């Protein structure tokens, strides 16, 4: 949580105010409620509707994510790089809400494949920033057609 707060909140130049409440709010919003919830929802739907296996053809929801992160890092701006990650999570969350795969008996395999692909991409790009958290996500998401069971990768710090 501290590492994520430093990457997301500290400006490249100037002062930054720190409070424990801000640290908790940032970690809970971005990691637990954002990325962690996205992965949990995705894996739950894959297990409920597809028996833990994704066979659909994914589309790439976040094709520019690696480039956006690289540009942020090249400019020595970790806030821009981590902001690209949170924007990718937001894109995937909007997609799942728009497609509503839980309303379909088969879960719409292409939609679930797209979500799994997006989560895997985000987890891979998260690795330089939060290596242990990225590893937990990659373990759950797997690398082939079969995915693991959802487990909280980022527990909430606040109440």
PDB file of N, CA, C and O in Angstrom, residues 27 36 38 59:
ATOM      1  N   UNK A  27      -5.086   3.034  -1.672  1.00  0.00           N
ATOM      2  CA  UNK A  27      -4.908   1.581  -1.815  1.00  0.00           C
ATOM      3  C   UNK A  27      -6.251   0.886  -1.961  1.00  0.00           C
ATOM      4  O   UNK A  27      -6.407  -0.005  -2.814  1.00  0.00           O
ATOM      5  N   UNK A  36      -8.574  -5.418  -7.822  1.00  0.00           N
ATOM      6  CA  UNK A  36      -8.931  -6.667  -7.147  1.00  0.00           C
ATOM      7  C   UNK A  36     -10.364  -7.084  -7.425  1.00  0.00           C
ATOM      8  O   UNK A  36     -10.654  -8.257  -7.694  1.00  0.00           O
ATOM      9  N   UNK A  38     -12.205  -6.204 -10.050  1.00  0.00           N
ATOM     10  CA  UNK A  38     -12.304  -6.582 -11.463  1.00  0.00           C
ATOM     11  C   UNK A  38     -11.878  -8.039 -11.667  1.00  0.00           C
ATOM     12  O   UNK A  38     -12.582  -8.817 -12.313  1.00  0.00           O
ATOM     13  N   UNK A  59     -10.916  -9.643 -27.488  1.00  0.00           N
ATOM     14  CA  UNK A  59     -10.461  -8.434 -28.151  1.00  0.00           C
ATOM     15  C   UNK A  59      -9.580  -7.703 -27.151  1.00  0.00           C
ATOM     16  O   UNK A  59      -9.635  -7.970 -25.944  1.00  0.00           O
TER      17      UNK A  59
END
